[in-house]
Short mmCIF file of C-alpha atoms in Angstrom, two decimals:
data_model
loop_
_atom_site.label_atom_id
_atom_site.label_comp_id
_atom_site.label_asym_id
_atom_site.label_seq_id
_atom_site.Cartn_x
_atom_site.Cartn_y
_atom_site.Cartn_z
CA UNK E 17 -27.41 -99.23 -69.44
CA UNK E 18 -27.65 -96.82 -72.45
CA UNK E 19 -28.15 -93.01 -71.54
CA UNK E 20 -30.22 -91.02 -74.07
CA UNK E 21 -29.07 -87.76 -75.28
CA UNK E 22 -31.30 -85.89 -73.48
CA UNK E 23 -30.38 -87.16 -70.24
CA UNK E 24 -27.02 -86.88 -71.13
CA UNK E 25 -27.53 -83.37 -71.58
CA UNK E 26 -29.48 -82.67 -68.36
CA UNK E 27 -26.83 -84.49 -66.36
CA UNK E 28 -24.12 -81.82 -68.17
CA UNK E 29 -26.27 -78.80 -66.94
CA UNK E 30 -26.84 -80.03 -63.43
CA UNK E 31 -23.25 -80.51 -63.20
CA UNK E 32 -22.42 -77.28 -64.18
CA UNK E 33 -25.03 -75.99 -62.26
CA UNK E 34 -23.50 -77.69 -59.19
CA UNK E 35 -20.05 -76.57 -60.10
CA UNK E 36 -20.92 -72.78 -60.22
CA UNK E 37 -23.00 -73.00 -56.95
CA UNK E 38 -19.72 -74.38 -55.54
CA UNK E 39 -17.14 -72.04 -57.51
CA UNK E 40 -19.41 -68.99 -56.55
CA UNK E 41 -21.07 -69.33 -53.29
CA UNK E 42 -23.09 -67.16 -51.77
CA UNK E 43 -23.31 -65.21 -54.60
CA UNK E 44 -21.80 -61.99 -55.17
CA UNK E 45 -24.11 -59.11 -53.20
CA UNK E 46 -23.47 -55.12 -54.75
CA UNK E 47 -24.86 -52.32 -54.20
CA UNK E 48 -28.47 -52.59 -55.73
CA UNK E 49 -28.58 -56.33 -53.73
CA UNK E 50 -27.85 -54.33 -50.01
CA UNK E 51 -29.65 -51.72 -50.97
CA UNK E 52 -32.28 -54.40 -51.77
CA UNK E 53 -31.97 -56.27 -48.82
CA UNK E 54 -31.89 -53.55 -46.57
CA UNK E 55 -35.36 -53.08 -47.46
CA UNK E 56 -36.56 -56.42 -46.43
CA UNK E 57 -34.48 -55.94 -43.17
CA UNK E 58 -36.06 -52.94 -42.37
CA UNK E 59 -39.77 -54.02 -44.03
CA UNK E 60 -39.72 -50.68 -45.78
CA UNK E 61 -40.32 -51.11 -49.51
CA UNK E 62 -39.88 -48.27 -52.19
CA UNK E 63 -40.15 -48.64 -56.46
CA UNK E 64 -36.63 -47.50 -57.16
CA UNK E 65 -36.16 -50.92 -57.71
CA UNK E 66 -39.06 -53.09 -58.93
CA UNK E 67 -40.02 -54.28 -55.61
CA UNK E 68 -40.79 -58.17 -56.61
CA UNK E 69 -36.68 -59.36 -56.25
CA UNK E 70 -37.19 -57.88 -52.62
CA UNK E 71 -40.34 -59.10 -51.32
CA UNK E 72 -39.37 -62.79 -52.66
CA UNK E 73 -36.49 -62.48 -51.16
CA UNK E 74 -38.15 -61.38 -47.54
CA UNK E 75 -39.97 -64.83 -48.05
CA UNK E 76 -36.56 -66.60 -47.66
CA UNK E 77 -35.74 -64.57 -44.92
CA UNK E 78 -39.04 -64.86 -42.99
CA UNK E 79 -37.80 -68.89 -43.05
CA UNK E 80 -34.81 -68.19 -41.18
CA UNK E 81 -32.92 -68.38 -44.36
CA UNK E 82 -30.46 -64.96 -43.77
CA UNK E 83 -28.05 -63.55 -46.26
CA UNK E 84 -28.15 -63.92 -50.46
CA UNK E 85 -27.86 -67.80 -51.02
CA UNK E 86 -31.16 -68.29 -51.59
CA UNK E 87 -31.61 -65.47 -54.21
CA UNK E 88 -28.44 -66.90 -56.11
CA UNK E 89 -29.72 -70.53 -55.24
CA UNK E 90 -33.00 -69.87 -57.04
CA UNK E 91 -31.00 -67.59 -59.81
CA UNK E 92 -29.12 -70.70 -60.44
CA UNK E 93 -31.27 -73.40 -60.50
CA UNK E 94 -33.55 -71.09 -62.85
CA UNK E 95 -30.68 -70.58 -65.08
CA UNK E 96 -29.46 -73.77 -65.40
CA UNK E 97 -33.29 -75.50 -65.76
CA UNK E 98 -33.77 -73.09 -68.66
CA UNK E 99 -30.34 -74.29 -70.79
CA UNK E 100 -30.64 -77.79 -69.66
CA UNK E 101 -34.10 -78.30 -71.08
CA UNK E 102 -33.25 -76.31 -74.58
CA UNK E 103 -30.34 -78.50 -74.47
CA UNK E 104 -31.59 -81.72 -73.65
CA UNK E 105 -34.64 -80.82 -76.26
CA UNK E 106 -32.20 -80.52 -79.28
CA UNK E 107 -30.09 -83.35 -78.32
CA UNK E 108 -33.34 -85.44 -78.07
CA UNK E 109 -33.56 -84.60 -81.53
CA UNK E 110 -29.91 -85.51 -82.54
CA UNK E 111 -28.60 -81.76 -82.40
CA UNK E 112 -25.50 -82.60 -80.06
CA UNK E 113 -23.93 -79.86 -81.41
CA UNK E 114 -26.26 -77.73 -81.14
CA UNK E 115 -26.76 -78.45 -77.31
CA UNK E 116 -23.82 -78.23 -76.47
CA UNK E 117 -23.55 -74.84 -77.68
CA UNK E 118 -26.07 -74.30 -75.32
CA UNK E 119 -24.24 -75.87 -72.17
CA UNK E 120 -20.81 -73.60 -73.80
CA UNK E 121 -23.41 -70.76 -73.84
CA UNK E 122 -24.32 -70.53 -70.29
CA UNK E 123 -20.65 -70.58 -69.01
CA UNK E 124 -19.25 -67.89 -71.31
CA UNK E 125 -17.36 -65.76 -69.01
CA UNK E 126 -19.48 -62.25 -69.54
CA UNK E 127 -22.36 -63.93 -69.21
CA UNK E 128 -21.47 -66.45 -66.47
CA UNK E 129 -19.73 -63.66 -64.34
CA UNK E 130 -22.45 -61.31 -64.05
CA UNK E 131 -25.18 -64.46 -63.82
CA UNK E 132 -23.81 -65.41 -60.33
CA UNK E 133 -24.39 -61.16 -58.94
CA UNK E 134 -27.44 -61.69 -57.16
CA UNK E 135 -29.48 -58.91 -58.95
CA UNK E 136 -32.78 -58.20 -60.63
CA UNK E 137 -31.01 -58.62 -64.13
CA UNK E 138 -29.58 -62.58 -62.94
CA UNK E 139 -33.55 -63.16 -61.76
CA UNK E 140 -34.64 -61.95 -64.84
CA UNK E 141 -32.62 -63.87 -67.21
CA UNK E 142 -32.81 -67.32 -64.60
CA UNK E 143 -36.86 -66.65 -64.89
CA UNK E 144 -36.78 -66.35 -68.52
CA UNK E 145 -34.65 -68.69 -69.38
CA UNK E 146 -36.52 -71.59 -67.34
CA UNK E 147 -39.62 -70.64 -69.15
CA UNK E 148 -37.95 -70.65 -72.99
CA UNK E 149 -36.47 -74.55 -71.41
CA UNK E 150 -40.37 -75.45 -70.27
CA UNK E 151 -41.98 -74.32 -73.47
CA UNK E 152 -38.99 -75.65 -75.95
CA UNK E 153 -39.56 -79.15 -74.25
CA UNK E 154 -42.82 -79.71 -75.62
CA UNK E 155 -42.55 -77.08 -78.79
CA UNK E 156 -39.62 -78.64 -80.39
CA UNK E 157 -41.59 -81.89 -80.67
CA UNK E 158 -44.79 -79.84 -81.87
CA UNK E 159 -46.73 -80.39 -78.73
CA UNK E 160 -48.83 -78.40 -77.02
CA UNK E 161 -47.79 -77.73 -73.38
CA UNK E 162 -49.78 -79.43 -70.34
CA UNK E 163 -51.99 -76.91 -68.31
CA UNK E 164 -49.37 -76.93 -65.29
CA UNK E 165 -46.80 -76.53 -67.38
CA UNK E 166 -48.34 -73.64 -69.11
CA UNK E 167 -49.42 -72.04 -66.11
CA UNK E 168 -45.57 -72.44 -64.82
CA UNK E 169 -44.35 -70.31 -67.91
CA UNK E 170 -46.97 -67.79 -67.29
CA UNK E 171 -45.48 -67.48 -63.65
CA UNK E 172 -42.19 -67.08 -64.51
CA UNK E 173 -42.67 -64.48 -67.03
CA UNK E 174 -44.82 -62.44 -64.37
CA UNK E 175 -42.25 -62.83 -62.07
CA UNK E 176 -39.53 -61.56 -64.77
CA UNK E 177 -41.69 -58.76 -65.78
CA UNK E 178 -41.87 -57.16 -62.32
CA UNK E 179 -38.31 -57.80 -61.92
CA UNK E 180 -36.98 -55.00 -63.92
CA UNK E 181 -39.06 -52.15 -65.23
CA UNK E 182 -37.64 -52.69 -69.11
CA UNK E 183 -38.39 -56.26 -68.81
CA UNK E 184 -41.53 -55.68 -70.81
CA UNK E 185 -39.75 -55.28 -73.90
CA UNK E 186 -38.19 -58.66 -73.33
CA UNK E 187 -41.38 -61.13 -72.23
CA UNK E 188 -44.86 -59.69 -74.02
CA UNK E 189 -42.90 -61.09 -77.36
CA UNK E 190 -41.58 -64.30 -75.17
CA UNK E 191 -45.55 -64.50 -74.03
CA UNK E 192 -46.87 -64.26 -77.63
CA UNK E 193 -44.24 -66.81 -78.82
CA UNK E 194 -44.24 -69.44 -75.91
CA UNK E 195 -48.05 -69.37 -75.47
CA UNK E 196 -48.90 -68.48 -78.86
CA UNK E 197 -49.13 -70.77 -81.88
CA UNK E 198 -48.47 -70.85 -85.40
CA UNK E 199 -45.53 -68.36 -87.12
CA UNK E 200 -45.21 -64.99 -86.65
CA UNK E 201 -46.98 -62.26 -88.65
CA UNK E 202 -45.58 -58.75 -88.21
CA UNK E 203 -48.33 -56.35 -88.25
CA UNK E 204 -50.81 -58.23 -86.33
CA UNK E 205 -48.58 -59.39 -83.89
CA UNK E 206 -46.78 -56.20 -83.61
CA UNK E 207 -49.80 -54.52 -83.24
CA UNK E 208 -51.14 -56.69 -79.98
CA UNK E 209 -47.77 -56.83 -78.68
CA UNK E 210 -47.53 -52.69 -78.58
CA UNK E 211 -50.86 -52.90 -76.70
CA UNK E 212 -49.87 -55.29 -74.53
CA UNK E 213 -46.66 -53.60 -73.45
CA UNK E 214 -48.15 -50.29 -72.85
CA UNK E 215 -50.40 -52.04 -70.65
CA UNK E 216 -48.45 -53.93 -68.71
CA UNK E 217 -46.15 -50.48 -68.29
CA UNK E 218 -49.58 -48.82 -66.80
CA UNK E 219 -50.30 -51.79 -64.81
CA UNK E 220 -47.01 -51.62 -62.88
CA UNK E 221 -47.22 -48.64 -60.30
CA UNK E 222 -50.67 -50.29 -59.44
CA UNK E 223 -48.97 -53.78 -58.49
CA UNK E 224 -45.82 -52.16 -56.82
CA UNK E 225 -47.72 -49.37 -55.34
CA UNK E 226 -50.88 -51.50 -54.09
CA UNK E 227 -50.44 -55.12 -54.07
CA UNK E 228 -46.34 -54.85 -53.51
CA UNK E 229 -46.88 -52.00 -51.13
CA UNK E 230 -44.14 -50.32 -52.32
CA UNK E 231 -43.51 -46.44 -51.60
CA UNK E 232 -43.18 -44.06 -54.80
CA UNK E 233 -39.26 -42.68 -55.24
CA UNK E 234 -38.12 -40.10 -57.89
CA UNK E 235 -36.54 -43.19 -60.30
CA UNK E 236 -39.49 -42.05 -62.81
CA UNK E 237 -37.90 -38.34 -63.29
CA UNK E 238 -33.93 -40.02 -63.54
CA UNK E 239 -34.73 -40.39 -67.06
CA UNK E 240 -36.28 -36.76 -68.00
CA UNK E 241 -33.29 -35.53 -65.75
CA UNK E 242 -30.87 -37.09 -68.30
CA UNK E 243 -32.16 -36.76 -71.61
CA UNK E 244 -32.88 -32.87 -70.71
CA UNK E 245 -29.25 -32.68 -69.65
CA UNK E 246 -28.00 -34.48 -72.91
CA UNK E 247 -30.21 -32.11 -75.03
CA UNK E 248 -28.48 -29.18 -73.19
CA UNK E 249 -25.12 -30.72 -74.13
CA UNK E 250 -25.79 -30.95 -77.66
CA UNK E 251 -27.80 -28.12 -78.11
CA UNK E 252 -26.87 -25.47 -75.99
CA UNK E 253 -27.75 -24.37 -72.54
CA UNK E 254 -30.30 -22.35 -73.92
CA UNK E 255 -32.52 -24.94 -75.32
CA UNK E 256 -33.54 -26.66 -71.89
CA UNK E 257 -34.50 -22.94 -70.53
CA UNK E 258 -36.46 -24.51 -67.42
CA UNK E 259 -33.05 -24.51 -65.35
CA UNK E 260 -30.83 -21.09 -66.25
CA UNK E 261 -27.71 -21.45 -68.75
CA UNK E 262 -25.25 -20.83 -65.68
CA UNK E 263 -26.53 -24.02 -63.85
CA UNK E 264 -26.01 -26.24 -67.42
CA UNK E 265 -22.71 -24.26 -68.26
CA UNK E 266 -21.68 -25.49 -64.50
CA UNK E 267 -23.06 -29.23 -65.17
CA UNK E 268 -20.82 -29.09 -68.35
CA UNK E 269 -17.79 -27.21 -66.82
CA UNK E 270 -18.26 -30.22 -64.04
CA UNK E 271 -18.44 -32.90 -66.60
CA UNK E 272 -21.91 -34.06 -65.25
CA UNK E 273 -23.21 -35.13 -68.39
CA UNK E 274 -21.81 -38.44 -69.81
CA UNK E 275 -23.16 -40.61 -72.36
CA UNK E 276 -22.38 -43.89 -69.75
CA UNK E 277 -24.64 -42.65 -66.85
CA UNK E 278 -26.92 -40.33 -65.94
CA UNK E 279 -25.79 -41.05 -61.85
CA UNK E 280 -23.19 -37.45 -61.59
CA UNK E 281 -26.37 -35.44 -61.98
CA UNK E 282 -28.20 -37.15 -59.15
CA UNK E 283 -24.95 -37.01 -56.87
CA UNK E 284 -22.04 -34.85 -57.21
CA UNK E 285 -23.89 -33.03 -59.81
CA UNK E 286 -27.20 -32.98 -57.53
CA UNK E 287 -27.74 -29.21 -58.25
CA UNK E 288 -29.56 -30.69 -61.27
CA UNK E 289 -31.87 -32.59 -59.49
CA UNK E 290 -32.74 -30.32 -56.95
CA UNK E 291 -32.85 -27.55 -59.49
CA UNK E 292 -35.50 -29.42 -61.27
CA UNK E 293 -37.03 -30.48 -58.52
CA UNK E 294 -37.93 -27.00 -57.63
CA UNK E 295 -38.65 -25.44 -61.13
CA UNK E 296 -40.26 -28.92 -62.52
CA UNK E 297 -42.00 -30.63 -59.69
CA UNK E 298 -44.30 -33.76 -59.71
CA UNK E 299 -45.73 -34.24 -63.16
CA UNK E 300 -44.32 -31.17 -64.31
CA UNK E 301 -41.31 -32.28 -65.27
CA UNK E 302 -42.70 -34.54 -67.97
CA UNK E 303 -44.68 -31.87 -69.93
CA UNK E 304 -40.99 -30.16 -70.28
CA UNK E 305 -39.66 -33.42 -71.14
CA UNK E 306 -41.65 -34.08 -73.71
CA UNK E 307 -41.66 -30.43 -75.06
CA UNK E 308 -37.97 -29.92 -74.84
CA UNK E 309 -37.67 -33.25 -76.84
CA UNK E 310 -40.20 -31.93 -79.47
CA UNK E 311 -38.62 -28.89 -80.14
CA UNK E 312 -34.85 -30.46 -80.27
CA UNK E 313 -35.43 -33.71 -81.86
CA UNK E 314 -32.40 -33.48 -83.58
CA UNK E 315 -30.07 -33.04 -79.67
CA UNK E 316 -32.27 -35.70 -78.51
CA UNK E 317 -31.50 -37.91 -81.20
CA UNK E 318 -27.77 -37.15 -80.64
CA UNK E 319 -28.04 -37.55 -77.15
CA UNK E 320 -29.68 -40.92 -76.62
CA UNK E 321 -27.75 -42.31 -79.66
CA UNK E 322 -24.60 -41.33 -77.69
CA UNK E 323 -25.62 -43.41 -75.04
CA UNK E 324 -26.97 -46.42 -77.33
CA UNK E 325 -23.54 -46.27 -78.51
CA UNK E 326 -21.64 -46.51 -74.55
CA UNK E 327 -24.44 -49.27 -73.68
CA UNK E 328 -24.14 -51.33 -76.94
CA UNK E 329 -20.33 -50.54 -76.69
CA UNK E 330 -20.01 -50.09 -80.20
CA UNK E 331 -17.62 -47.95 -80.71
CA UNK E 332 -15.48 -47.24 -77.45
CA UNK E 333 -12.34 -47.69 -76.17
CA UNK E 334 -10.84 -51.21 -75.02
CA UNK E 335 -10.96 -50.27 -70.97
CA UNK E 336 -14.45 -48.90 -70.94
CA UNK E 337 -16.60 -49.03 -67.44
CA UNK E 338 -19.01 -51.21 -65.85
CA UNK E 339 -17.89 -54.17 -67.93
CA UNK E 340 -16.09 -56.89 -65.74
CA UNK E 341 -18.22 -58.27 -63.08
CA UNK E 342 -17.30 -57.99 -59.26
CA UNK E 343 -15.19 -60.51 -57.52
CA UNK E 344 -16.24 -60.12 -54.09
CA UNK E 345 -19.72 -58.51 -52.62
CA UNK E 346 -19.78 -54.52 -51.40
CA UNK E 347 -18.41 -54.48 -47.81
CA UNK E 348 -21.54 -54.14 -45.39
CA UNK E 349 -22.60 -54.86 -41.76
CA UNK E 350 -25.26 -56.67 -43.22
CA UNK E 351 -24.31 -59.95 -43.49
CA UNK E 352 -24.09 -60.77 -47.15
CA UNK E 353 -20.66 -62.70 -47.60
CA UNK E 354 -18.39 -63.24 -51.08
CA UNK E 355 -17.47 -65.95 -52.75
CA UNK E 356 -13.69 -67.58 -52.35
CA UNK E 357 -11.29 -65.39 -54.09
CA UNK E 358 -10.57 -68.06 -56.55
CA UNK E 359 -13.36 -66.78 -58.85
CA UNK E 360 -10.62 -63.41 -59.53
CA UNK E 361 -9.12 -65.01 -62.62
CA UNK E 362 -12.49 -65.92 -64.02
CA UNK E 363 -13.98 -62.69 -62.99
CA UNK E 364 -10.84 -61.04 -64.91
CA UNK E 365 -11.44 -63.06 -67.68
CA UNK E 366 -14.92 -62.39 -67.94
CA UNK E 367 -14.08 -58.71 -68.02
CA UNK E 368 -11.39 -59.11 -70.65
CA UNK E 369 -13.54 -60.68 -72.98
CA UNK E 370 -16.60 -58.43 -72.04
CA UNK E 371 -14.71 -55.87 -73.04
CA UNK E 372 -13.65 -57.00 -76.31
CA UNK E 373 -15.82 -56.69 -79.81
CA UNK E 374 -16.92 -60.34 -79.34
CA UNK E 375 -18.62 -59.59 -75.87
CA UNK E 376 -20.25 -56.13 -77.49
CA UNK E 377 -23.68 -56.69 -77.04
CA UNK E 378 -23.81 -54.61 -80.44
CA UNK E 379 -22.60 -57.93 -82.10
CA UNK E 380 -25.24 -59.98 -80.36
CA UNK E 381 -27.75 -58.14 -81.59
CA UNK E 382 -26.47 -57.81 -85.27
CA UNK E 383 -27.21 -61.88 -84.51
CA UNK E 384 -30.36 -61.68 -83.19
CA UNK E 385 -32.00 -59.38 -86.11
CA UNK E 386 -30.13 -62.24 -88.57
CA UNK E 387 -32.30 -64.62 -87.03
CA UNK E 388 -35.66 -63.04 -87.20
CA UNK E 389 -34.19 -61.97 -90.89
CA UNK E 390 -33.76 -65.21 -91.78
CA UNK E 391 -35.72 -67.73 -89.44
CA UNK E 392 -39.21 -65.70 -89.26
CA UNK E 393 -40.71 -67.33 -92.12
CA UNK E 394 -40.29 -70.53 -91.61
CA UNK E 395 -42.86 -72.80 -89.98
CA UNK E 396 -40.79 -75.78 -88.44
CA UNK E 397 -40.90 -75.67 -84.43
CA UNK E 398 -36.93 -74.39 -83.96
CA UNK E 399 -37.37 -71.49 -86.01
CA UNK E 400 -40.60 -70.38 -84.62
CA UNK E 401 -38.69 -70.65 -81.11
CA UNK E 402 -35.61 -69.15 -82.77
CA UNK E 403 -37.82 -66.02 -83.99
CA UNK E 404 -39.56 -65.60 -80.58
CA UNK E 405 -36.02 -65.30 -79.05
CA UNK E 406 -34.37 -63.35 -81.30
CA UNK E 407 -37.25 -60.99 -81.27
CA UNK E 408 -37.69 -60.81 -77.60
CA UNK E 409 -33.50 -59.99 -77.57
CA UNK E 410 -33.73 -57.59 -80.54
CA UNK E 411 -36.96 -55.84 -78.97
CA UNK E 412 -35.05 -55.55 -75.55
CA UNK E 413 -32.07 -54.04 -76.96
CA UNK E 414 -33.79 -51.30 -78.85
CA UNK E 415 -35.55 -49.98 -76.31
CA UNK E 416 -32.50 -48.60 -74.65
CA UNK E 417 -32.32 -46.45 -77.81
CA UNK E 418 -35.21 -44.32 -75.66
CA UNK E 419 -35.43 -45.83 -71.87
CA UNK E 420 -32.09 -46.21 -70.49
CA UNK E 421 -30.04 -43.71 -68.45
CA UNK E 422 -27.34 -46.19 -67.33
CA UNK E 423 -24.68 -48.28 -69.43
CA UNK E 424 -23.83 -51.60 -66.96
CA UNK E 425 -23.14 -54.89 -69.16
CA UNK E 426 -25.52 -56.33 -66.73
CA UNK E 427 -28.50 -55.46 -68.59
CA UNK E 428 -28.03 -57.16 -71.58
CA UNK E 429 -27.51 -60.71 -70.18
CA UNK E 430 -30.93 -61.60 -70.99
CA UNK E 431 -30.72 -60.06 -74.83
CA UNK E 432 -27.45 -61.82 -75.33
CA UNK E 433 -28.71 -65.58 -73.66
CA UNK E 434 -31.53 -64.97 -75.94
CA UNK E 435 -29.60 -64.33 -78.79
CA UNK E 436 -27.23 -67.21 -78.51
CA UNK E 437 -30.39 -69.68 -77.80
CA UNK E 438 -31.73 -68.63 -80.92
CA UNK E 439 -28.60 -69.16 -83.26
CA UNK E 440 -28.53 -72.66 -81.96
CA UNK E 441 -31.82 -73.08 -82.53
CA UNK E 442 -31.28 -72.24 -86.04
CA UNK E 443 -28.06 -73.86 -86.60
CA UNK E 444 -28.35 -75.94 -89.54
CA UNK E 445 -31.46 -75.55 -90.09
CA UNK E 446 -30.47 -74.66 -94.38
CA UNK E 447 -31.36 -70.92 -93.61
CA UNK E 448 -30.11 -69.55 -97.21
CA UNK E 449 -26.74 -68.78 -98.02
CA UNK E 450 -27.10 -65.18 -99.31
CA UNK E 451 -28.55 -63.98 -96.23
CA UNK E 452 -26.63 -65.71 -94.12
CA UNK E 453 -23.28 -64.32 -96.18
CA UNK E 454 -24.91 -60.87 -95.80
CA UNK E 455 -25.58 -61.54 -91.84
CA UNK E 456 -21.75 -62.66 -91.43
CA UNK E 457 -20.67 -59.70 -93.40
CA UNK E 458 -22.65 -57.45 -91.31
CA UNK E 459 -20.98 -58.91 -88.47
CA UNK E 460 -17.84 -58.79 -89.64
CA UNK E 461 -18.26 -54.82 -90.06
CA UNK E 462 -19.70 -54.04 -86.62
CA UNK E 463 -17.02 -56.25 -85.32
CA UNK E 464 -14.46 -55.10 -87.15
CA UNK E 465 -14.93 -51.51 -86.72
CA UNK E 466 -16.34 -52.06 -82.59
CA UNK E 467 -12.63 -53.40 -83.16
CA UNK E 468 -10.71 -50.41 -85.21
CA UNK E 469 -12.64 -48.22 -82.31
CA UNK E 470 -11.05 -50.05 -79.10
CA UNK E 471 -7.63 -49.43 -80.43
CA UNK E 472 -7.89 -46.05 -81.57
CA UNK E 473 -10.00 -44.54 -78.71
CA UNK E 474 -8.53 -43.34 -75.54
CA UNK E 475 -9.01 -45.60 -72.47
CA UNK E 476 -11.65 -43.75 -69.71
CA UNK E 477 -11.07 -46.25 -67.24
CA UNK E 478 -12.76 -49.47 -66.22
CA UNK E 479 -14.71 -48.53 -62.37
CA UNK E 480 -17.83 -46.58 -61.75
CA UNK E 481 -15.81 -43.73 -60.73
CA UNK E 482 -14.26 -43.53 -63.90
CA UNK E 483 -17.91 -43.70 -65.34
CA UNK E 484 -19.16 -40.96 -62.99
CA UNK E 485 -16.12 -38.87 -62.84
#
C-alpha cells in the first residue's frame, strides 16, 4: 500500500516524539518546576510565576497522576503535534525538503534540550507550536479552518498567553495571523495589535488574581529594581538618588549589578530590595522608575542594551551562563525524578552548540526580520504563515530590549522554533535574490563578529553562580 507524504511525515514526528519521551523521561524538573509544584502541593498559589502551568498541572495531580510526566507528556505531545502538522502540510504539497527541515528543526540540540525541562517556556512553545500545526493544515491549502478547529487554536494561544507574562508579544501577532485573513498591512495591523497587547497585559492580574486565585508577589518591582540599578551603574550613584550613593557604591563594590541577571540584587545583594522596599513602597516605586528613566535616557539605553546584548548573546564570550540545559532535575524531597543519565552527551552537546554563534538567538532573529523583509508582501498561503511567524519571533525578541531582567536561553525557544518554521515556509518560494544576498550578508556579519567576540572575550563561566557571582 502506498503511503502519502503527509503521513509519511506524521509517522516521522510521532516517532520522534516517542523516542524523546523515552530518551527523556520524566522530564527534567528545576527550580521554577519545584517551586511550581510546591504550590500545587501545598494549594497555595502566588503570580511570581504566571499561575496557569501550576493550576493545570494540580489537575493532573488531583487524578492521582504525581510527579512531572504529565506536564512533559502534554509538553511533548504539543510540541511534536505542532511540527508534525507543518510538516506533513508541506510535504502534502511536495516540499519534502522543506518538512524535513521541520522534523531536523525540532531535534536541534538547543532547542530539543531545553524543550524536554518541564517549564512555562517548554508549555509555551508546545502550545504554540500545536496551534501554528492546526492552522497551517488548513491555511497552506487556502482553507478556512472548521469551527472546532478554530476554537482549538484560540485555546491554545490562551493557554500560552497566561503561561509566561512576555508571551503577549509572541501570540496577539500569532492570533491576528492564524485567525486573521488576507496579508499583512503594517499600520493597521500594528495599530490593533498594540491595543490588543496592552490589553491583554491589563487583563492579566485580573485572571491570575481572581479567576486563578493567585496571591500578588513583588515579581512586578524585579524589573524597576534592575533597570534603576543599571542606570546607577552607568550613570553614577547619584542619578538614582531614592537609595543613598553608599548603598549603590556597595552594590557596585559587590558586583551586584550584571548585565545577565538582575537575581544578586534580590539575594546576596538584597540590601537593594529591601532598601527600596522601604524608600519606594507599593506603587511608588514605579513613579521613580519611570522618572529616573526620563531623566537618564541615555544610562537606560546603555543599560538595557547591555543586557539585550547577554540575552541575545551577541557579543560574549564562548563559556557564557545559563546556556546548556540540565541533565538531571534539582534534588528535592518532592518527588520529581530525572531522566537516565544517558541524555549527558546530548545535554553537553546541546550546550556546546547553544553556546556557539549558530545557536545565538541574535542570528535567529537576523532570520526572522529577513522573512518578514522579504515574505510580507506576498499573498500565497506559506508566506502569509511565514510572515505571521517571523513576526510573532521578531516581536518576542524585541521586547526584551525593555522587559527582561534575566538572560536564560530558555526564553527564546519559542522565537527561535518560530523563526526556523518560517524559513521553511519560505524556502523556495523565489523570494528575490538581492534581498536574500543582503539577508545572508547580514548574517554572515552578526555571525561572524558573535564569532570574533567568543574568541576574544574572557570566559565568565557557564553556571548560575557564575551568572550571579
Amino acid at each position: 500500500m502506498r503511503v502519502s507524504p503527509a503521513i509519511r511525515a506524521a509517522l516521522a514526528a510521532l516517532l520522534l516524539c516517542l523516542v524523546m519521551l523515552a530518551l527523556f523521561w520524566p522530564g527534567v524538573a528545576m527550580f521554577d518546576s519545584l517551586n511550581q509544584y510546591q504550590q500545587l502541593l501545598s494549594e497555595r498559589y502566588d503570580d511570581w510565576h504566571p499561575p496557569a502551568m501550576a493550576r493545570l498541572w494540580s489537575l493532573f495531580h488531583g487524578l492521582g497522576w504525581a510527579g512531572q510526566a504529565p506536564m512533559f507528556l502534554l509538553q511533548m505531545l504539543l510540541y511534536w503535534t505542532g511540527l508534525g502538522l507543518v510538516a506533513a502540510a508541506l510535504a502534502r504539497q511536495g516540499a519534502r525538503i522543506a518538512a524535513g527541515a521541520v522534523l531536523l528543526l525540532g531535534i536541534w540540540p538547543p532547542i530539543a534540550g531545553w524543550q524536554v525541562a518541564v517549564l512555562k517556556d517548554g508549555q509555551m512553545a508546545g502550545a504554540l507550536l500545536a496551534a501554528v500545526g492546526i492552522a497551517c493544515w488548513w491555511q497552506l491549502r487556502d482553507r478556512p479552518m472548521p469551527r472546532w478547529a478554530t476554537a482549538l487554536v484560540i485555546l491554545l494561544l490562551l493557554y500560552a498567553t497566561l503561561v509566561r507574562i512576555n508571551a503577549v508579544f509572541a501570540t496577539v501577532p500569532l492570533a491576528f495571523g492564524l485567525l486573521g485573513t488576507g496579508a499583512w498591512r503594517p499600520v493597521r495591523h500594528g495599530a490593533l495589535m498594540l491595543v490588543a497587547m496592552i490589553a491583554v497585559l491589563a487583563a492579566m492580574p485580573l485572571v491570575n488574581h481572581g479567576l486563578l486565585r493567585a496571591q500578588p508577589s513583588d515579581v512586578g518591582r524585579s524589573l524597576p529594581i534592575y533597570d534603576l540599578a543599571g542606570i546607577a551603574h552607568h550613570a553614577g550613584a547619584g542619578a538614582v538618588p531614592v537609595l543613598s550613593a553608599a548603598t549603590w557604591d556597595k552594590a557596585e563594590a559587590q558586583g551586584c549589578i550584571r548585565p545577565l541577571l538582575w537575581d544578586p540584587l534580590g539575594d546576596r545583594c538584597d540590601f537593594v530590595a529591601d532598601g527600596l522596599a522601604r524608600a519606594a513602597p507599593g506603587g511608588k516605586l514605579t513613579g521613580v522608575w519611570v522618572g529616573t528613566i526620563a531623566r537618564h535616557p541615555l544610562a537606560y539605553a546603555a543599560h538595557r542594551l547591555a543586557h539585550w546584548n547577554a540575552t541575545m548573546r551577541w557579543l560574549v564570550p564562548w563559556r557564557y551562563p545559563l546556556a546548556e540545559p540540565q541533565a538531571g532535575s534539582e534534588p528535592n524531597t518532592l518527588g520529581l525524578g530525572s531522566p537516565s543519565p544517558r541524555i549527558e552527551p546530548f545535554q553537553r552537546l546541546a550546550g556546546g552548540l547553544a553556546e556557539s554563534p549558530l545557536g545565538a538567538p541574535i542570528l535567529w532573529l537576523v532570520g526572522a526580520l529577513a522573512v518578514v523583509a522579504l515574505a510580507r508582501r506576498r499573498d500565497d498561503a506559506r508566506s502569509r504563515l511565514a510572515t505571521t511567524l517571523a513576526l510573532s519571533a521578531v516581536l518576542t525578541e524585541l521586547a526584551f530590549l525593555v522587559i527582561s531582567v534575566a538572560a536564560d536561553y530558555r526564553y527564546h525557544l519559542w522565537a527561535m522554533l518560530a523563526t526556523g518554521l518560517a524559513i521553511a515556509l519560505v524556502a523556495g518560494a523565489g523570494l528575490p535574490r538581492r534581498g536574500l544576498g543582503i539577508a545572508l550578508a547580514v548574517m554572515l556579519l552578526v555571525g561572524g563578529s558573535g564569532l570574533a567576540a567568543r574568541l576574544m572575550l574572557p570566559p565568565v563561566g557557564e553556571t548560575y553562580t557564575d551568572a550571579a557571582g
